[in-house]
mmCIF file of C-alpha atoms and ligand atoms in Angstrom:
data_model
loop_
_atom_site.group_PDB
_atom_site.id
_atom_site.type_symbol
_atom_site.label_atom_id
_atom_site.label_comp_id
_atom_site.label_asym_id
_atom_site.label_seq_id
_atom_site.Cartn_x
_atom_site.Cartn_y
_atom_site.Cartn_z
ATOM 1 C CA UNK A 11 -21.936 31.755 81.831
ATOM 2 C CA UNK A 12 -22.441 32.352 78.042
ATOM 3 C CA UNK A 13 -22.272 35.855 76.772
ATOM 4 C CA UNK A 14 -24.205 37.327 73.824
ATOM 5 C CA UNK A 15 -22.453 40.670 73.601
ATOM 6 C CA UNK A 16 -21.843 41.618 69.957
ATOM 7 C CA UNK A 17 -18.194 42.033 69.249
ATOM 8 C CA UNK A 18 -17.931 45.090 67.080
ATOM 9 C CA UNK A 19 -14.440 46.297 67.587
ATOM 10 C CA UNK A 20 -10.884 45.098 66.782
ATOM 11 C CA UNK A 21 -7.403 46.402 67.360
ATOM 12 C CA UNK A 22 -4.512 45.478 65.091
ATOM 13 C CA UNK A 23 -1.157 46.325 66.835
ATOM 14 C CA UNK A 24 1.267 47.137 63.969
ATOM 15 C CA UNK A 25 3.851 49.467 65.538
ATOM 16 C CA UNK A 26 6.517 46.999 66.129
ATOM 17 C CA UNK A 27 10.076 47.700 64.722
ATOM 18 C CA UNK A 28 10.243 44.480 62.693
ATOM 19 C CA UNK A 29 13.905 43.939 63.344
ATOM 20 C CA UNK A 30 13.591 40.224 62.227
ATOM 21 C CA UNK A 31 12.755 41.747 58.704
ATOM 22 C CA UNK A 32 15.689 44.145 58.447
ATOM 23 C CA UNK A 33 16.687 45.595 56.101
ATOM 24 C CA UNK A 34 13.397 45.950 54.185
ATOM 25 C CA UNK A 35 11.669 47.185 57.435
ATOM 26 C CA UNK A 36 13.847 50.150 57.493
ATOM 27 C CA UNK A 37 11.545 51.639 54.683
ATOM 28 C CA UNK A 38 8.557 49.222 54.353
ATOM 29 C CA UNK A 39 6.473 48.290 57.387
ATOM 30 C CA UNK A 40 6.427 44.510 57.732
ATOM 31 C CA UNK A 41 2.648 44.741 57.821
ATOM 32 C CA UNK A 42 2.846 46.200 54.251
ATOM 33 C CA UNK A 43 4.858 43.329 52.801
ATOM 34 C CA UNK A 44 2.825 41.727 50.114
ATOM 35 C CA UNK A 45 1.276 38.292 49.991
ATOM 36 C CA UNK A 46 1.011 38.076 46.267
ATOM 37 C CA UNK A 47 -0.609 41.464 45.568
ATOM 38 C CA UNK A 48 -2.059 42.540 48.823
ATOM 39 C CA UNK A 49 -0.189 43.688 52.017
ATOM 40 C CA UNK A 50 -0.590 41.592 55.154
ATOM 41 C CA UNK A 51 -2.647 44.281 56.913
ATOM 42 C CA UNK A 52 -5.311 43.918 54.090
ATOM 43 C CA UNK A 53 -5.893 40.237 54.926
ATOM 44 C CA UNK A 54 -6.290 41.235 58.674
ATOM 45 C CA UNK A 55 -8.861 43.770 57.936
ATOM 46 C CA UNK A 56 -10.691 41.423 55.574
ATOM 47 C CA UNK A 57 -10.663 38.924 58.475
ATOM 48 C CA UNK A 58 -12.373 41.493 60.653
ATOM 49 C CA UNK A 59 -14.974 42.247 58.057
ATOM 50 C CA UNK A 60 -15.821 38.578 57.529
ATOM 51 C CA UNK A 61 -16.043 38.238 61.347
ATOM 52 C CA UNK A 62 -18.704 40.877 61.726
ATOM 53 C CA UNK A 63 -16.329 43.556 63.152
ATOM 54 C CA UNK A 64 -17.257 47.079 61.985
ATOM 55 C CA UNK A 65 -14.608 49.277 63.656
ATOM 56 C CA UNK A 66 -10.842 48.583 63.439
ATOM 57 C CA UNK A 67 -8.141 50.433 65.031
ATOM 58 C CA UNK A 68 -4.670 50.012 63.603
ATOM 59 C CA UNK A 69 -1.849 50.936 66.133
ATOM 60 C CA UNK A 70 0.993 52.386 63.905
ATOM 61 C CA UNK A 71 4.351 53.889 64.595
ATOM 62 C CA UNK A 72 6.822 56.352 62.812
ATOM 63 C CA UNK A 73 7.662 55.462 59.272
ATOM 64 C CA UNK A 74 4.623 53.471 58.745
ATOM 65 C CA UNK A 75 2.326 55.930 56.874
ATOM 66 C CA UNK A 76 2.145 53.467 53.856
ATOM 67 C CA UNK A 77 -0.500 51.651 55.883
ATOM 68 C CA UNK A 78 -2.785 54.667 55.908
ATOM 69 C CA UNK A 79 -2.290 55.270 52.249
ATOM 70 C CA UNK A 80 -3.418 51.757 51.487
ATOM 71 C CA UNK A 81 -6.895 52.464 53.054
ATOM 72 C CA UNK A 82 -7.352 55.689 51.110
ATOM 73 C CA UNK A 83 -8.819 56.319 47.708
ATOM 74 C CA UNK A 84 -6.267 56.748 44.905
ATOM 75 C CA UNK A 85 -7.032 59.897 42.774
ATOM 76 C CA UNK A 86 -3.955 59.366 40.454
ATOM 77 C CA UNK A 87 -5.114 55.853 39.516
ATOM 78 C CA UNK A 88 -8.647 56.955 39.100
ATOM 79 C CA UNK A 89 -7.684 59.828 36.770
ATOM 80 C CA UNK A 90 -5.660 57.374 34.662
ATOM 81 C CA UNK A 91 -8.741 54.969 34.486
ATOM 82 C CA UNK A 92 -10.881 57.870 33.281
ATOM 83 C CA UNK A 93 -8.322 58.742 30.669
ATOM 84 C CA UNK A 94 -8.109 55.043 29.437
ATOM 85 C CA UNK A 95 -11.932 54.885 29.226
ATOM 86 C CA UNK A 96 -12.229 52.215 32.066
ATOM 87 C CA UNK A 97 -14.391 54.055 34.587
ATOM 88 C CA UNK A 98 -15.690 50.847 36.028
ATOM 89 C CA UNK A 99 -12.104 50.200 37.435
ATOM 90 C CA UNK A 100 -12.721 53.244 39.721
ATOM 91 C CA UNK A 101 -15.552 51.535 41.448
ATOM 92 C CA UNK A 102 -13.540 48.381 41.842
ATOM 93 C CA UNK A 103 -10.591 50.252 43.410
ATOM 94 C CA UNK A 104 -12.940 52.107 45.765
ATOM 95 C CA UNK A 105 -14.671 48.944 46.691
ATOM 96 C CA UNK A 106 -11.351 47.333 47.437
ATOM 97 C CA UNK A 107 -10.422 50.264 49.743
ATOM 98 C CA UNK A 108 -13.744 50.001 51.597
ATOM 99 C CA UNK A 109 -13.420 46.473 53.081
ATOM 100 C CA UNK A 110 -17.163 45.915 53.122
ATOM 101 C CA UNK A 111 -17.836 49.043 55.112
ATOM 102 C CA UNK A 112 -15.352 48.337 58.087
ATOM 103 C CA UNK A 113 -14.272 51.725 59.390
ATOM 104 C CA UNK A 114 -10.536 51.789 59.870
ATOM 105 C CA UNK A 115 -8.827 54.178 62.277
ATOM 106 C CA UNK A 116 -5.190 54.798 63.010
ATOM 107 C CA UNK A 117 -3.332 55.639 66.151
ATOM 108 C CA UNK A 118 0.310 56.088 66.855
ATOM 109 C CA UNK A 119 2.077 54.194 69.578
ATOM 110 C CA UNK A 120 4.844 56.857 70.245
ATOM 111 C CA UNK A 121 7.237 54.482 71.726
ATOM 112 C CA UNK A 122 7.531 50.732 71.099
ATOM 113 C CA UNK A 123 7.025 49.559 74.661
ATOM 114 C CA UNK A 124 5.662 46.236 73.720
ATOM 115 C CA UNK A 125 2.507 44.484 72.488
ATOM 116 C CA UNK A 126 0.738 44.974 75.798
ATOM 117 C CA UNK A 127 1.424 48.745 75.682
ATOM 118 C CA UNK A 128 0.328 48.969 72.087
ATOM 119 C CA UNK A 129 -3.052 47.340 72.948
ATOM 120 C CA UNK A 130 -3.322 49.711 76.020
ATOM 121 C CA UNK A 131 -3.215 52.575 73.500
ATOM 122 C CA UNK A 132 -6.630 51.416 72.318
ATOM 123 C CA UNK A 133 -8.454 52.142 75.689
ATOM 124 C CA UNK A 134 -10.515 55.205 74.633
ATOM 125 C CA UNK A 135 -11.354 53.565 71.176
ATOM 126 C CA UNK A 136 -12.578 50.429 72.799
ATOM 127 C CA UNK A 137 -14.515 52.046 75.796
ATOM 128 C CA UNK A 138 -16.433 49.350 77.729
ATOM 129 C CA UNK A 139 -16.883 46.368 75.468
ATOM 130 C CA UNK A 140 -14.948 43.174 74.751
ATOM 131 C CA UNK A 141 -12.797 43.342 71.516
ATOM 132 C CA UNK A 142 -10.740 41.254 69.289
ATOM 133 C CA UNK A 143 -6.945 41.688 68.841
ATOM 134 C CA UNK A 144 -5.244 40.555 65.604
ATOM 135 C CA UNK A 145 -1.394 40.648 65.913
ATOM 136 C CA UNK A 146 -0.358 42.710 62.991
ATOM 137 C CA UNK A 147 2.168 40.172 61.674
ATOM 138 C CA UNK A 148 0.189 36.954 62.061
ATOM 139 C CA UNK A 149 -1.704 35.904 59.020
ATOM 140 C CA UNK A 150 -4.044 32.945 59.504
ATOM 141 C CA UNK A 151 -5.730 31.343 56.610
ATOM 142 C CA UNK A 152 -8.830 29.114 57.385
ATOM 143 C CA UNK A 153 -10.998 26.999 55.099
ATOM 144 C CA UNK A 154 -13.785 26.995 57.598
ATOM 145 C CA UNK A 155 -14.483 30.225 59.377
ATOM 146 C CA UNK A 156 -12.216 33.213 59.784
ATOM 147 C CA UNK A 157 -10.257 32.805 63.100
ATOM 148 C CA UNK A 158 -11.593 35.950 64.679
ATOM 149 C CA UNK A 159 -15.111 34.650 64.073
ATOM 150 C CA UNK A 160 -14.027 31.300 65.796
ATOM 151 C CA UNK A 161 -12.856 33.220 68.798
ATOM 152 C CA UNK A 162 -16.181 35.294 68.892
ATOM 153 C CA UNK A 163 -18.083 31.905 68.883
ATOM 154 C CA UNK A 164 -15.933 30.662 71.821
ATOM 155 C CA UNK A 165 -16.511 33.965 73.758
ATOM 156 C CA UNK A 166 -20.327 33.482 73.238
ATOM 157 C CA UNK A 167 -20.028 29.992 74.556
ATOM 158 C CA UNK A 168 -18.110 30.700 77.768
ATOM 159 C CA UNK A 169 -18.290 34.458 78.241
ATOM 160 C CA UNK A 170 -14.462 34.561 78.968
ATOM 161 C CA UNK A 171 -11.517 36.179 77.379
ATOM 162 C CA UNK A 172 -10.255 33.878 74.501
ATOM 163 C CA UNK A 173 -6.754 33.101 73.420
ATOM 164 C CA UNK A 174 -6.220 31.682 69.959
ATOM 165 C CA UNK A 175 -3.680 28.910 70.443
ATOM 166 C CA UNK A 176 -1.565 26.266 68.667
ATOM 167 C CA UNK A 177 0.939 23.657 69.918
ATOM 168 C CA UNK A 178 4.509 24.737 69.078
ATOM 169 C CA UNK A 179 7.458 22.400 68.974
ATOM 170 C CA UNK A 180 8.677 21.845 72.532
ATOM 171 C CA UNK A 181 12.157 23.130 71.925
ATOM 172 C CA UNK A 182 10.699 26.363 70.524
ATOM 173 C CA UNK A 183 8.383 27.187 73.515
ATOM 174 C CA UNK A 184 11.063 29.530 75.165
ATOM 175 C CA UNK A 185 10.415 31.946 72.204
ATOM 176 C CA UNK A 186 6.616 31.979 72.811
ATOM 177 C CA UNK A 187 4.315 31.835 75.709
ATOM 178 C CA UNK A 188 3.165 28.790 77.631
ATOM 179 C CA UNK A 189 -0.343 28.158 78.842
ATOM 180 C CA UNK A 190 -1.547 26.098 81.836
ATOM 181 C CA UNK A 191 -4.533 24.620 80.121
ATOM 182 C CA UNK A 192 -7.028 21.785 80.604
ATOM 183 C CA UNK A 193 -9.435 20.555 77.931
ATOM 184 C CA UNK A 194 -12.989 21.662 78.741
ATOM 185 C CA UNK A 195 -15.064 18.483 79.173
ATOM 186 C CA UNK A 196 -16.858 17.653 75.940
ATOM 187 C CA UNK A 197 -14.665 19.835 73.838
ATOM 188 C CA UNK A 198 -11.584 18.813 71.708
ATOM 189 C CA UNK A 199 -10.326 22.269 70.929
ATOM 190 C CA UNK A 200 -11.227 24.465 73.915
ATOM 191 C CA UNK A 201 -9.271 24.670 77.129
ATOM 192 C CA UNK A 202 -9.726 26.348 80.491
ATOM 193 C CA UNK A 203 -6.616 28.280 81.344
ATOM 194 C CA UNK A 204 -5.734 29.571 84.740
ATOM 195 C CA UNK A 205 -2.064 30.669 84.193
ATOM 196 C CA UNK A 206 0.436 31.352 81.599
ATOM 197 C CA UNK A 207 4.092 32.521 81.212
ATOM 198 C CA UNK A 208 5.795 34.572 78.508
ATOM 199 C CA UNK A 209 8.999 33.080 77.011
ATOM 200 C CA UNK A 210 9.753 30.549 79.672
ATOM 201 C CA UNK A 211 13.509 30.249 79.652
ATOM 202 C CA UNK A 212 13.780 27.004 81.723
ATOM 203 C CA UNK A 213 12.091 23.741 80.729
ATOM 204 C CA UNK A 214 10.522 23.550 84.278
ATOM 205 C CA UNK A 215 8.881 26.967 83.777
ATOM 206 C CA UNK A 216 6.848 25.938 80.904
ATOM 207 C CA UNK A 217 3.204 24.739 81.662
ATOM 208 C CA UNK A 218 2.656 23.159 78.195
ATOM 209 C CA UNK A 219 3.498 23.514 74.577
ATOM 210 C CA UNK A 220 0.277 25.462 73.956
ATOM 211 C CA UNK A 221 0.903 28.988 72.976
ATOM 212 C CA UNK A 222 -1.019 32.070 71.987
ATOM 213 C CA UNK A 223 -0.511 32.572 68.277
ATOM 214 C CA UNK A 224 -1.920 35.683 66.685
ATOM 215 C CA UNK A 225 -5.411 36.325 67.997
ATOM 216 C CA UNK A 226 -7.009 37.047 71.267
ATOM 217 C CA UNK A 227 -10.411 38.487 72.440
ATOM 218 C CA UNK A 228 -10.246 40.474 75.556
ATOM 219 C CA UNK A 229 -12.630 42.190 78.018
ATOM 220 C CA UNK A 230 -12.277 45.923 78.643
ATOM 221 C CA UNK A 231 -10.991 45.099 82.192
ATOM 222 C CA UNK A 232 -7.699 44.235 80.453
ATOM 223 C CA UNK A 233 -6.844 47.934 80.223
ATOM 224 C CA UNK A 234 -6.602 48.573 84.012
ATOM 225 C CA UNK A 235 -4.457 45.322 84.131
ATOM 226 C CA UNK A 236 -2.193 46.653 81.453
ATOM 227 C CA UNK A 237 -1.665 49.852 83.323
ATOM 228 C CA UNK A 238 -0.113 48.097 86.283
ATOM 229 C CA UNK A 239 1.663 45.384 84.275
ATOM 230 C CA UNK A 240 5.457 45.922 84.671
ATOM 231 C CA UNK A 241 7.870 45.425 81.720
ATOM 232 C CA UNK A 242 8.582 41.731 81.302
ATOM 233 C CA UNK A 243 10.524 39.637 78.742
ATOM 234 C CA UNK A 244 12.652 41.899 76.555
ATOM 235 C CA UNK A 245 11.875 44.800 78.927
ATOM 236 C CA UNK A 246 8.574 45.208 77.096
ATOM 237 C CA UNK A 247 5.063 45.407 78.582
ATOM 238 C CA UNK A 248 3.870 41.944 77.372
ATOM 239 C CA UNK A 249 0.228 41.217 76.767
ATOM 240 C CA UNK A 250 0.732 37.681 77.976
ATOM 241 C CA UNK A 251 1.568 38.989 81.481
ATOM 242 C CA UNK A 252 -1.668 41.013 81.496
ATOM 243 C CA UNK A 253 -3.710 37.978 80.306
ATOM 244 C CA UNK A 254 -2.013 35.852 82.827
ATOM 245 C CA UNK A 255 -3.349 38.132 85.591
ATOM 246 C CA UNK A 256 -6.792 37.681 84.100
ATOM 247 C CA UNK A 257 -6.273 33.865 83.898
ATOM 248 C CA UNK A 258 -5.220 33.594 87.484
ATOM 249 C CA UNK A 259 -8.341 35.658 88.696
ATOM 250 C CA UNK A 260 -11.237 34.644 86.531
ATOM 251 C CA UNK A 261 -9.722 32.142 83.948
ATOM 252 C CA UNK A 262 -9.606 32.405 80.240
ATOM 253 C CA UNK A 263 -10.436 30.094 77.318
ATOM 254 C CA UNK A 264 -7.967 28.897 74.957
ATOM 255 C CA UNK A 265 -9.164 27.911 71.511
ATOM 256 C CA UNK A 266 -7.039 25.692 69.288
ATOM 257 C CA UNK A 267 -8.369 27.400 66.194
ATOM 258 C CA UNK A 268 -8.828 25.820 62.668
ATOM 259 C CA UNK A 269 -6.346 27.690 60.521
ATOM 260 C CA UNK A 270 -2.853 27.854 59.152
ATOM 261 C CA UNK A 271 -0.835 30.574 60.601
ATOM 262 C CA UNK A 272 2.110 32.373 58.977
ATOM 263 C CA UNK A 273 4.511 34.689 60.914
ATOM 264 C CA UNK A 274 4.963 37.620 58.387
ATOM 265 C CA UNK A 275 7.509 39.109 60.794
ATOM 266 C CA UNK A 276 9.864 36.376 59.728
ATOM 267 C CA UNK A 277 11.493 35.857 56.366
ATOM 268 C CA UNK A 278 10.459 32.176 56.213
ATOM 269 C CA UNK A 279 6.858 32.840 57.184
ATOM 270 C CA UNK A 280 6.671 35.749 54.464
ATOM 271 C CA UNK A 281 7.970 33.259 51.801
ATOM 272 C CA UNK A 282 5.744 30.251 52.819
ATOM 273 C CA UNK A 283 2.613 32.543 52.856
ATOM 274 C CA UNK A 284 3.437 33.763 49.343
ATOM 275 C CA UNK A 285 3.950 30.348 47.935
ATOM 276 C CA UNK A 286 0.735 29.051 49.500
ATOM 277 C CA UNK A 287 -1.348 31.905 48.161
ATOM 278 C CA UNK A 288 0.186 32.190 44.843
ATOM 279 C CA UNK A 289 -0.420 28.523 44.134
ATOM 280 C CA UNK A 290 -4.223 29.107 44.466
ATOM 281 C CA UNK A 291 -4.404 32.619 43.045
ATOM 282 C CA UNK A 292 -7.022 32.986 40.287
ATOM 283 C CA UNK A 293 -4.743 35.078 38.053
ATOM 284 C CA UNK A 294 -1.421 33.367 38.327
ATOM 285 C CA UNK A 295 -2.172 30.045 40.246
ATOM 286 C CA UNK A 296 -1.839 27.739 37.189
ATOM 287 C CA UNK A 297 1.400 29.269 35.929
ATOM 288 C CA UNK A 298 2.938 29.382 39.333
ATOM 289 C CA UNK A 299 1.993 25.843 40.117
ATOM 290 C CA UNK A 300 3.699 24.789 36.740
ATOM 291 C CA UNK A 301 6.738 26.851 37.702
ATOM 292 C CA UNK A 302 6.831 25.278 41.121
ATOM 293 C CA UNK A 303 6.571 21.731 39.848
ATOM 294 C CA UNK A 304 9.570 22.346 37.573
ATOM 295 C CA UNK A 305 11.505 24.064 40.318
ATOM 296 C CA UNK A 306 11.180 21.241 42.931
ATOM 297 C CA UNK A 307 12.727 18.922 40.476
ATOM 298 C CA UNK A 308 15.950 20.913 40.795
ATOM 299 C CA UNK A 309 15.954 20.736 44.558
HETATM 300 P P1 UTP Q 267 6.603 41.267 67.603
HETATM 301 O O1 UTP Q 267 7.336 41.082 68.712
HETATM 302 O O2 UTP Q 267 6.308 40.114 66.590
HETATM 303 O O3 UTP Q 267 6.921 42.566 66.608
HETATM 304 O O4 UTP Q 267 5.044 41.799 68.046
HETATM 305 P P2 UTP Q 267 8.282 43.279 66.516
HETATM 306 O O5 UTP Q 267 8.538 43.929 67.863
HETATM 307 O O6 UTP Q 267 8.191 44.220 65.332
HETATM 308 O O7 UTP Q 267 9.260 42.098 66.133
HETATM 309 P P3 UTP Q 267 10.832 42.123 65.934
HETATM 310 O O8 UTP Q 267 11.323 43.542 66.072
HETATM 311 O O9 UTP Q 267 11.131 41.614 64.556
HETATM 312 O O10 UTP Q 267 11.441 41.129 66.960
HETATM 313 C C1 UTP Q 267 3.760 41.276 67.634
HETATM 314 C C2 UTP Q 267 2.917 42.344 67.059
HETATM 315 O O11 UTP Q 267 2.861 43.526 67.933
HETATM 316 C C3 UTP Q 267 3.231 44.699 67.334
HETATM 317 C C4 UTP Q 267 4.072 44.346 66.113
HETATM 318 O O12 UTP Q 267 3.919 45.286 65.184
HETATM 319 C C5 UTP Q 267 3.471 42.997 65.772
HETATM 320 O O13 UTP Q 267 2.465 43.175 64.779
HETATM 321 N N1 UTP Q 267 3.967 45.513 68.246
HETATM 322 C C6 UTP Q 267 4.907 45.035 68.961
HETATM 323 C C7 UTP Q 267 3.460 46.828 68.559
HETATM 324 O O14 UTP Q 267 2.348 47.301 67.887
HETATM 325 N N2 UTP Q 267 4.186 47.638 69.429
HETATM 326 C C8 UTP Q 267 5.192 47.161 70.105
HETATM 327 O O15 UTP Q 267 5.713 47.935 71.037
HETATM 328 C C9 UTP Q 267 5.643 45.939 69.868
#
């Protein structure tokens, strides 16, 4: 039941209010918070480009225009490079705004009715093909393959929707979703899933400690399911509830992906991601590691 459909499109829901990142999120979208010198959204579009995706739709909301500016050219900087006699910098700047030719589109979610609703806004953009979803505040670094590419491989193996998953500490599962999952014979990282629950509040409601973290690959049938999915946890239309319907009818695959995930929607996640990336950054890595070594002695 493998499926060779080429995955060309991705959706990045980035319209959430970012209440956990207040007060900065009053003025700066959390997806624009920097990891060293690039905003989170930049890493996500790079991951799409490296995974063979050519069309990306970013779902945005009010007060989030900074994201669109980031993907535009910058005439003011270009003029200043001309003045300073550094025209080659213009090419570099334009190159960095092009993301290897990936076309980036924007659409507003007019009301923040939940992640499921945000994904539902992409129906016309997606049409009738499977697509990847990269949660706008989840950055995942992988030394092997970009995580979206790992999900695409899994889709090609089994022809089913794929959820990128990780084990979360048992006491935390009530803040995440919980999957009813069984290892696929012969695999150590892929599971067959036939049910799941969002934010199980009672211990006995949780199926396992496996939770969807940051990435899914969905068939276009998900849009009809989202349309009839009632608001769930937090009174929001939850994508987990829609994927659960899919899991119960045809089953989905869960892939325990190779990668380190940072929740940029939380203060701790933002700081950890910055320390990790700064330590290996070509420009500041040496100095930053020296600073860190001194600093940890004071802890
Ligand atoms: P989160 O629940 O982590 O984002 O959603 P949030 O609602 O901004 O979080 P709080 O306010 O700190 O609790 C996961 C992803 O889905 C997007 C968010 O932007 C985030 O990238 N999202 C969420 C939407 O696009 N629309 C929504 O209505 C809700």
